[in-house]
GROMACS .gro file of C-alpha atoms in nm:
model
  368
    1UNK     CA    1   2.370  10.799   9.804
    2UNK     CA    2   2.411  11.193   9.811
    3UNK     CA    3   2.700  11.340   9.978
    4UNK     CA    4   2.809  11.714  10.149
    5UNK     CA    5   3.053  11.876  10.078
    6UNK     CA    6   3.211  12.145  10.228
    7UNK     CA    7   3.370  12.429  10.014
    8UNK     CA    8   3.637  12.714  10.170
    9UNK     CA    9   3.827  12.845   9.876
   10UNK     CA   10   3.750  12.904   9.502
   11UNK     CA   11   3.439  12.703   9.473
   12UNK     CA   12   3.249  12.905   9.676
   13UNK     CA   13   3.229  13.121   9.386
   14UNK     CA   14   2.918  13.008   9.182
   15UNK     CA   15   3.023  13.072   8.829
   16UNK     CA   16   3.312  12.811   8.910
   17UNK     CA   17   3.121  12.565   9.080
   18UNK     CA   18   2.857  12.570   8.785
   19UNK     CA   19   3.148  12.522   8.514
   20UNK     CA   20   3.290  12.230   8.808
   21UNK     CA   21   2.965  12.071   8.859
   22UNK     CA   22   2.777  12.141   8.508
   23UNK     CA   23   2.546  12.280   8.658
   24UNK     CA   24   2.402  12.531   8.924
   25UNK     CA   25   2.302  12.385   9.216
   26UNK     CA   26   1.964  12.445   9.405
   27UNK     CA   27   1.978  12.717   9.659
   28UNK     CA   28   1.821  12.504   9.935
   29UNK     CA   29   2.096  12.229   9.917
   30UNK     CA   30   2.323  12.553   9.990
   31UNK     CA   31   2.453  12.744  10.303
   32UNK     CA   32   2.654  12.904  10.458
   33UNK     CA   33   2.876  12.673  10.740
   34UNK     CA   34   3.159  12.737  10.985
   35UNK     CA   35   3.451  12.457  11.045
   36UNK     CA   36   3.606  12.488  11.387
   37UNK     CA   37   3.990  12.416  11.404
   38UNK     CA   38   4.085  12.503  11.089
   39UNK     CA   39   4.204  12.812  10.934
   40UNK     CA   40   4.188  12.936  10.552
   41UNK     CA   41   4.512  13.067  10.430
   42UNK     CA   42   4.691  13.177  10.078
   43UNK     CA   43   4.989  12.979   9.904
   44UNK     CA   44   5.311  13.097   9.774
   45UNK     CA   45   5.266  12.826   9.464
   46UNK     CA   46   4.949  13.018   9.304
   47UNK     CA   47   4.629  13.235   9.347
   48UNK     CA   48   4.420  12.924   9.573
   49UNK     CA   49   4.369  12.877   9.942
   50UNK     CA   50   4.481  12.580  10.183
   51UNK     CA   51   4.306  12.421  10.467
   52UNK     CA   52   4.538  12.460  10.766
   53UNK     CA   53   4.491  12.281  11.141
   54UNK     CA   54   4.529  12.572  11.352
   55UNK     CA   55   4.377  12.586  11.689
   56UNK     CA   56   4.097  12.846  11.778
   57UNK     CA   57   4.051  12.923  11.407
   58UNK     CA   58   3.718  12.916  11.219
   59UNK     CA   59   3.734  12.822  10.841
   60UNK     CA   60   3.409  12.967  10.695
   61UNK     CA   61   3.265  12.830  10.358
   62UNK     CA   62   2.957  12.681  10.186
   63UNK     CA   63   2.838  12.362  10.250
   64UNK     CA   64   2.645  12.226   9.937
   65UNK     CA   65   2.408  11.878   9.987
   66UNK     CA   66   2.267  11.645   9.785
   67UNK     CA   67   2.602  11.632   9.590
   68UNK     CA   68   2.613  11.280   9.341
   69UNK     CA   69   2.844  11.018   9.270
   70UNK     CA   70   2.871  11.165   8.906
   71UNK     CA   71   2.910  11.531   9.103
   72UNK     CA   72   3.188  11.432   9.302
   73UNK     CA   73   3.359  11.227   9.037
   74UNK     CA   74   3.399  11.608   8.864
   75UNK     CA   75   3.475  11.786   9.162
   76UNK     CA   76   3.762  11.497   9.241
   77UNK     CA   77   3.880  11.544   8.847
   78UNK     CA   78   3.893  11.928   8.913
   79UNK     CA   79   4.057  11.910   9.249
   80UNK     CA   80   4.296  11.612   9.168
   81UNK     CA   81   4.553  11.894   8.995
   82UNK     CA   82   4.532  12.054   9.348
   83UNK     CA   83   4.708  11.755   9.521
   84UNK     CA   84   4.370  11.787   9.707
   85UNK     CA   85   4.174  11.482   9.895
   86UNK     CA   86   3.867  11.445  10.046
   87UNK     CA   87   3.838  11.411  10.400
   88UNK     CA   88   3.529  11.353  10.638
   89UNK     CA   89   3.462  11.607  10.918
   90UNK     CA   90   3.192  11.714  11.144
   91UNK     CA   91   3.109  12.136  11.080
   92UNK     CA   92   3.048  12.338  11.374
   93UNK     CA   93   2.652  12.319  11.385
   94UNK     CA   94   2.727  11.876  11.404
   95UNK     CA   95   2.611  11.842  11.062
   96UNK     CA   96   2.870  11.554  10.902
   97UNK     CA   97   3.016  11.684  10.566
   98UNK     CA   98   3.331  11.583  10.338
   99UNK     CA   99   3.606  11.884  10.290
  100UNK     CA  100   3.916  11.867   9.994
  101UNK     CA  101   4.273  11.963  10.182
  102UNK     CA  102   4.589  11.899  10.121
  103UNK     CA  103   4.885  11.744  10.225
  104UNK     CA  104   5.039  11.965  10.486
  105UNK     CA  105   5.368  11.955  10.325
  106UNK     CA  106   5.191  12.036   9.983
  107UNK     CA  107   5.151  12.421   9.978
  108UNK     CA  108   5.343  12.723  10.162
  109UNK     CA  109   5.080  12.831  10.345
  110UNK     CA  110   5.111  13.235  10.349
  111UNK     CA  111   4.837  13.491  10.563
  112UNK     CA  112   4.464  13.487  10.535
  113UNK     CA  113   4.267  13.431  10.219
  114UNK     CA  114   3.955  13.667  10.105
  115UNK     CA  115   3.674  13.521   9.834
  116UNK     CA  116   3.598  13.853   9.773
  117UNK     CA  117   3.974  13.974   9.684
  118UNK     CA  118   4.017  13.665   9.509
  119UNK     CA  119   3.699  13.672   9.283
  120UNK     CA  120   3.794  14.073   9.219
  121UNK     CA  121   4.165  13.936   9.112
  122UNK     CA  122   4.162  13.630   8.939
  123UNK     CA  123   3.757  13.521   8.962
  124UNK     CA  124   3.720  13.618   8.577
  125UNK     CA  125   4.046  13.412   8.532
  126UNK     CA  126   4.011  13.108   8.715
  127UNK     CA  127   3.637  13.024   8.546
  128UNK     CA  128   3.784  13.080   8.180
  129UNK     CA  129   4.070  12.819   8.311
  130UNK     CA  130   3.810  12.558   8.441
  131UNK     CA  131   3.627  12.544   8.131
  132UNK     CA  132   3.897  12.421   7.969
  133UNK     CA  133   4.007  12.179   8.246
  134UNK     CA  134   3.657  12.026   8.293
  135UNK     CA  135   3.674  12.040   7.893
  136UNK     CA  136   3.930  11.742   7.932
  137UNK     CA  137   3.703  11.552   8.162
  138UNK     CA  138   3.706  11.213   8.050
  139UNK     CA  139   3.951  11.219   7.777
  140UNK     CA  140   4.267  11.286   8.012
  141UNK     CA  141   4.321  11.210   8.389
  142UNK     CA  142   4.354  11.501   8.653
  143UNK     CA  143   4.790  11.487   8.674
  144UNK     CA  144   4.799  11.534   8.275
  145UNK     CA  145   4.558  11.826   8.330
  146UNK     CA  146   4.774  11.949   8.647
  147UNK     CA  147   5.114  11.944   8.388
  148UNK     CA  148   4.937  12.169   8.192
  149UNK     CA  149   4.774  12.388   8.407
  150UNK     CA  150   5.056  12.716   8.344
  151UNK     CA  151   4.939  12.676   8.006
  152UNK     CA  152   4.602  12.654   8.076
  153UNK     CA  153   4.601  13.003   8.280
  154UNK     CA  154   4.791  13.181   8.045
  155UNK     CA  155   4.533  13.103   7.783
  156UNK     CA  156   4.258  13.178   8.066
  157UNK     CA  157   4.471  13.492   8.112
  158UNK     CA  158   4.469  13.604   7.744
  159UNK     CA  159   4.107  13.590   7.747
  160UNK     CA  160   4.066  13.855   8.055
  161UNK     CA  161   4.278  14.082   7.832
  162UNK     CA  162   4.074  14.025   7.574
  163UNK     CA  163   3.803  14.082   7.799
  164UNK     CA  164   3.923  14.443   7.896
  165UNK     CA  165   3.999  14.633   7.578
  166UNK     CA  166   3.959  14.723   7.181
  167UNK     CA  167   4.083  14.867   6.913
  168UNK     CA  168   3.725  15.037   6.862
  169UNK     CA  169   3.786  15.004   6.467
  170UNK     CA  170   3.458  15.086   6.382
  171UNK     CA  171   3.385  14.731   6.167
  172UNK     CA  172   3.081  14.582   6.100
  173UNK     CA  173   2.913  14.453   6.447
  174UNK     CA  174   2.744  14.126   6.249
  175UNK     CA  175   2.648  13.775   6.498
  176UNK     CA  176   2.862  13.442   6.493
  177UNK     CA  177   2.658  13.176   6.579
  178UNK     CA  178   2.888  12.855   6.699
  179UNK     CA  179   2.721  12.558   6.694
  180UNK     CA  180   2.999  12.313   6.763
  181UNK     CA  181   3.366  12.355   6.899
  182UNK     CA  182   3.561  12.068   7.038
  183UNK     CA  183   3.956  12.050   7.112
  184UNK     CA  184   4.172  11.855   6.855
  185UNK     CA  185   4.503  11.849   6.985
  186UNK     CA  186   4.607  12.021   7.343
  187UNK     CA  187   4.984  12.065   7.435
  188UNK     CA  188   5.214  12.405   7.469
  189UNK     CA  189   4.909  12.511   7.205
  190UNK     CA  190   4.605  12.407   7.123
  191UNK     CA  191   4.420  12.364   6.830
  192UNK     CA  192   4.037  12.418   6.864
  193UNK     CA  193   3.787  12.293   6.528
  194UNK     CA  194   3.462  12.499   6.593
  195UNK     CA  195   3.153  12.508   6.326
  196UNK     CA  196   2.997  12.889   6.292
  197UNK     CA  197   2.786  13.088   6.142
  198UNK     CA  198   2.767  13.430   6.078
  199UNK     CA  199   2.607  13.760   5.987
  200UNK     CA  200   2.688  13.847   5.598
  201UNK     CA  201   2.736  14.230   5.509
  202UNK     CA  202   2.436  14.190   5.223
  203UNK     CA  203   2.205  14.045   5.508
  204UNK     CA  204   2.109  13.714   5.657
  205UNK     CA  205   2.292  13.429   5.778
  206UNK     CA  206   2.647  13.240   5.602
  207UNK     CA  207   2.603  12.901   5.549
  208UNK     CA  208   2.736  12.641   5.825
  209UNK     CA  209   3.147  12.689   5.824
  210UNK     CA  210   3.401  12.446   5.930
  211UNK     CA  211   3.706  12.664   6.072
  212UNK     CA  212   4.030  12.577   6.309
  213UNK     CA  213   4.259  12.759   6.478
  214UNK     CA  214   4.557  12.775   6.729
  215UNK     CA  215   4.512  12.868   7.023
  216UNK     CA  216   4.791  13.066   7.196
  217UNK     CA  217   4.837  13.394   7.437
  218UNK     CA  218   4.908  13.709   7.468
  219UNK     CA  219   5.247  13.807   7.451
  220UNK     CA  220   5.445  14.139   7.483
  221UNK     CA  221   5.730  14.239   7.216
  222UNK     CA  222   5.946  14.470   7.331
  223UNK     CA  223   6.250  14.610   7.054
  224UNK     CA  224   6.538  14.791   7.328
  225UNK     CA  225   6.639  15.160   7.148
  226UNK     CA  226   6.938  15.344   7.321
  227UNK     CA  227   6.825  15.700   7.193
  228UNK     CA  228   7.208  15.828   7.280
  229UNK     CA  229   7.385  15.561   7.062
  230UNK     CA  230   7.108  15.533   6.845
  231UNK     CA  231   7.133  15.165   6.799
  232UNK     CA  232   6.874  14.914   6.863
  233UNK     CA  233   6.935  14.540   7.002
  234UNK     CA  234   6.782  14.216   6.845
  235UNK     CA  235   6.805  13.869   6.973
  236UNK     CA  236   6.875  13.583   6.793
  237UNK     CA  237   6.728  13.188   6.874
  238UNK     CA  238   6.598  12.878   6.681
  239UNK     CA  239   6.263  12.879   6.573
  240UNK     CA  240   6.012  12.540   6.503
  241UNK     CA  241   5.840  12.763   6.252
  242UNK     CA  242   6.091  12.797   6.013
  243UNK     CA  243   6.195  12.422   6.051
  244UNK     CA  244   5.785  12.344   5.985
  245UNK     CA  245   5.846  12.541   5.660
  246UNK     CA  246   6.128  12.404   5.498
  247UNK     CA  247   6.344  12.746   5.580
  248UNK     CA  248   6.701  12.650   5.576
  249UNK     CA  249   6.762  12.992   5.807
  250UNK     CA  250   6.633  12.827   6.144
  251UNK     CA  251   6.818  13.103   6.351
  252UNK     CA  252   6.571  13.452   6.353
  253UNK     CA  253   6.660  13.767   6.432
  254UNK     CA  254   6.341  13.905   6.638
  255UNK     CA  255   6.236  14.150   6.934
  256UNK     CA  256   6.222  14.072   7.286
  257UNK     CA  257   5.922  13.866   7.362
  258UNK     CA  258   5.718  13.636   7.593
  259UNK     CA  259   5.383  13.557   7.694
  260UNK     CA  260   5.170  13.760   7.921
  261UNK     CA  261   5.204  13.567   8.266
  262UNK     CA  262   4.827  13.503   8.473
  263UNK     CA  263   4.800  13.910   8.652
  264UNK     CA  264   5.062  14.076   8.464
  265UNK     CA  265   5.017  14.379   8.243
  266UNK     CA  266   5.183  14.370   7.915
  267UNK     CA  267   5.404  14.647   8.039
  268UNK     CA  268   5.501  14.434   8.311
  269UNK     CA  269   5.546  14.170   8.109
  270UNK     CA  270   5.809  14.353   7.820
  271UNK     CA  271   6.021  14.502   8.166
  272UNK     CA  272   6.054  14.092   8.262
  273UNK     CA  273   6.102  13.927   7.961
  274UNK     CA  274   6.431  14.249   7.926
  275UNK     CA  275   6.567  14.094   8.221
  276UNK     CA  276   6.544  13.719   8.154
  277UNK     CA  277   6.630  13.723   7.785
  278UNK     CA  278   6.881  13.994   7.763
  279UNK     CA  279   6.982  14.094   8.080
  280UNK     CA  280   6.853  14.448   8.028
  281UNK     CA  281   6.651  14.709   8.268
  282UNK     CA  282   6.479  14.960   8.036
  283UNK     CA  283   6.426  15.269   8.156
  284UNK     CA  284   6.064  15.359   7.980
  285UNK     CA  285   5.862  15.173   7.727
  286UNK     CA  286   5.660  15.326   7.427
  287UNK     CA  287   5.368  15.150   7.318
  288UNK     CA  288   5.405  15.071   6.949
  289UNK     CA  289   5.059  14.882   6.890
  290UNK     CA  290   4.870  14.595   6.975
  291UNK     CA  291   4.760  14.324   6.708
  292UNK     CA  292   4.679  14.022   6.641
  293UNK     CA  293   4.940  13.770   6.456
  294UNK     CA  294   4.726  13.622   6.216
  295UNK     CA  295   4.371  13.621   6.301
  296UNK     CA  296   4.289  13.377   6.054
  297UNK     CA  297   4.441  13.106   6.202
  298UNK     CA  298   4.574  13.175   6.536
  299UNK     CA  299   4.478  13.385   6.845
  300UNK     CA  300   4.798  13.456   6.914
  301UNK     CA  301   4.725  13.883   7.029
  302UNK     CA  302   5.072  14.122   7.028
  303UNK     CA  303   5.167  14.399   7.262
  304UNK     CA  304   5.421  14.613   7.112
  305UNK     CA  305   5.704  14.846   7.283
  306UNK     CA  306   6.021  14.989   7.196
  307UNK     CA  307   6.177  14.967   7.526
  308UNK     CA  308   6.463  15.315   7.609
  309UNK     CA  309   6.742  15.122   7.729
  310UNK     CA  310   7.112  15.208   7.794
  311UNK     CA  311   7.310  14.979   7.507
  312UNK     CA  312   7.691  14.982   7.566
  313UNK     CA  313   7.913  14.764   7.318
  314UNK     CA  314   7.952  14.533   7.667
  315UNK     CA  315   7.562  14.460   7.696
  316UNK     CA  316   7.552  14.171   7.419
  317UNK     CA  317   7.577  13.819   7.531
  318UNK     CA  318   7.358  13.538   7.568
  319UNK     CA  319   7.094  13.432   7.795
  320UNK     CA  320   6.744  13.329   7.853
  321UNK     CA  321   6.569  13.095   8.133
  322UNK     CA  322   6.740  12.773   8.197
  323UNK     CA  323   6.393  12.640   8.282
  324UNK     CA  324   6.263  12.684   7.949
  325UNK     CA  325   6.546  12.555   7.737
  326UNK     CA  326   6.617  12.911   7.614
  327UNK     CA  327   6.947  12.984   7.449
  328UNK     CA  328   6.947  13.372   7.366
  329UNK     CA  329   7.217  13.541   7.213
  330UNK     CA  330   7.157  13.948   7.168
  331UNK     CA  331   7.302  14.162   6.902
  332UNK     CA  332   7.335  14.540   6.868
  333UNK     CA  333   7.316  14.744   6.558
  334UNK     CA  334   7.299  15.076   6.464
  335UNK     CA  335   6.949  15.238   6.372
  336UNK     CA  336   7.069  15.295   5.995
  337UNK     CA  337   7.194  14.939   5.926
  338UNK     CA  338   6.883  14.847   6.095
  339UNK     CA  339   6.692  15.016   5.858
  340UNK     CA  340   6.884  14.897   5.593
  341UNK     CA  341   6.819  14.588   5.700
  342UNK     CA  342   6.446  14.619   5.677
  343UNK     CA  343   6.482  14.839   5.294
  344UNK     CA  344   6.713  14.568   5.204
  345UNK     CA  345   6.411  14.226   5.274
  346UNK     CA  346   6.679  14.112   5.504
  347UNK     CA  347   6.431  14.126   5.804
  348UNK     CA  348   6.156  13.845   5.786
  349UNK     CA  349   6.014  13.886   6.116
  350UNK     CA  350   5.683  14.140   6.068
  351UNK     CA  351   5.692  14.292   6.446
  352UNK     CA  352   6.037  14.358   6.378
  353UNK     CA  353   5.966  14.565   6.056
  354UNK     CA  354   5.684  14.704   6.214
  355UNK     CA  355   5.899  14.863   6.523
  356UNK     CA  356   6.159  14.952   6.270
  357UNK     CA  357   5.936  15.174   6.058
  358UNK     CA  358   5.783  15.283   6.394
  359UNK     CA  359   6.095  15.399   6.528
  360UNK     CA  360   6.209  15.580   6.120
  361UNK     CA  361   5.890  15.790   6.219
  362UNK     CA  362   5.969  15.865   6.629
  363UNK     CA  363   6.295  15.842   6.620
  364UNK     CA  364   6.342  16.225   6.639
  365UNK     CA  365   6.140  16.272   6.941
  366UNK     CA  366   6.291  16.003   7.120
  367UNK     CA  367   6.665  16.136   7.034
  368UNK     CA  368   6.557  16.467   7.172
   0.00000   0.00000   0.00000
């Protein structure tokens, strides 16, 4: 037996309902439908809409027919990490239909919600995101996928950046053909297996190639200068990579950095992660580069600053988010021991040797 189903938020947008559903569906089981009593508003908790009971309103959406039991077993999937439930109601024109809300203590309801500034904010976003929650679809259940879902965006978020620039190198513009990819492990990262093919520079096609990688974000890296002082800060925390290599020195000196949140800039993003890891409000930031980590194995993409900052002897301490288990402590040195440090092999973290040689070469200008 088919079923209605009436859509007010997100899915109205029909690159998301295809990735949802798996498919497009027909334009005559769609139109356009008005339910009375009800008003569509934004949430505080994230960039989706709530169903609100609010008399005299009109909630206007897309009601979709001829919807089957294998179509609403994805849409529940989907909208299960909402906290979202179907419930029957009757649409202005008396046509019977099915519509996901909410609890009503579930979501701070905020003012009124636009599709169309929605889809121009966080449409590109939000259909990169579903591809890899409906990706999960009968491996894991919808509250797993809903723990996950920050990670999820950010991911979805790194791939709108992506999206939106390049470094224009001027390399060869061959064709990768994938023919398979599947997940093999998902947590804080994820590690995709994919099977390509591609373009060779003598001509023709490689042979079929087996290939993994991790599967990260974007982050920004931002190394604080105080151009009066002349002395830079570093941080200093406990790293898993060192620990997965045997390193007895599990404590790294390193730059500022964190991941590029879902609609943040990666300016936006160094002039945060100052503030939560060291405490610090920097007064301009100059953009060092942008590169990948190691783009043979990860996608892991850098945004680089040196960050002008005022660094008095008091400034050090440590710090970090609670909420993330961070313990931060934050160390100042002066530019020429900081150099020495890089001459000398003593720094093994490469963005940090890269903004140390960067600043050797502007470190003029900036004084002056």
């Amino acid at each position: 037996m088919s079923r209605s189903i009436f859509f007010y938020g997100s899915l109205r947008h029909a690159p998301l309902l295809r990735i949802v559903l798996g498919y497009a569906p027909d334009a005559k089981r769609m139109a356009p439908a008005v339910l009375n009593g009800y008003a569509v508003r934004g949430v505080s908790e994230g960039p989706f809409p709530t169903l609100v009971r609010e008399k005299g309103a009109d909630a206007h959406g897309l009601l979709v027919r001829g919807l089957s039991k294998a179509d609403i077993a994805r849409l529940d999937f989907y909208e299960g990490g909402f906290a979202y439930d179907l419930l029957p109601v009757e649409l202005a024109d008396g046509q019977a239909a099915e519509v996901y809300v909410s609890p009503p203590d579930r979501w701070t309801a905020t003012g009124a919600w636009s599709l169309e500034a929605w889809v121009a904010d966080w449409g590109e976003m939000s259909c990169h995101a579903a591809v890899e929650v409906m990706g999960y679809y009968g491996t894991l259940d919808a509250q797993t996928v809903a723990q996950r879902f920050g990670q999820i965006r950010t991911r979805a978020w790194s791939k709108v950046l992506a999206g939106r620039a390049s470094a224009r190198q001027g390399t060869f513009d061959g064709e990768v053909e994938v023919i398979a990819q599947r997940k093999a492990y998902s947590g804080f990262l994820t590690l995709d297996e994919v099977e390509m093919r591609h373009s060779r520079f003598a001509g023709g096609m490689s042979e079929r190639l087996e290939r993994s990688y991790l599967v990260g974000a974007d982050a920004s890296l931002v190394l604080p200068y105080d151009p009066v002082r002349d002395r830079v800060m570093m941080i200093e925390q406990v790293r898993v990579g060192p620990l997965g290599r045997g390193d007895p020195e599990l404590w790294q000196y390193e730059p500022i950095a964190g991941r590029v949140d879902p609609g943040e800039t990666p300016a936006e993003a160094a002039h945060r992660e100052a503030q939560e890891e060291a405490g610090l409000t920097l007064s301009r930031l100059e953009q060092v580069g942008q590169c990948y980590a190691s783009p043979g194995s990860t996608t892991d993409f850098f945004h680089v600053f040196v960050g002008l900052a005022d660094l008095p002897d008091t400034v050090t301490g440590v710090g970090g988010l609670e909420t993330e288990a961070e313990d931060i402590r934050s160390h100042l040195f002066d530019f020429a021991e900081f150099l020495e440090m890089a001459e000398g092999q003593r720094l093994v973290n490469a963005p940090l040797l890269l903004l140390c040689y960067w600043l050797a070469h502007h470190r003029k200008r900036l004084r002056s």
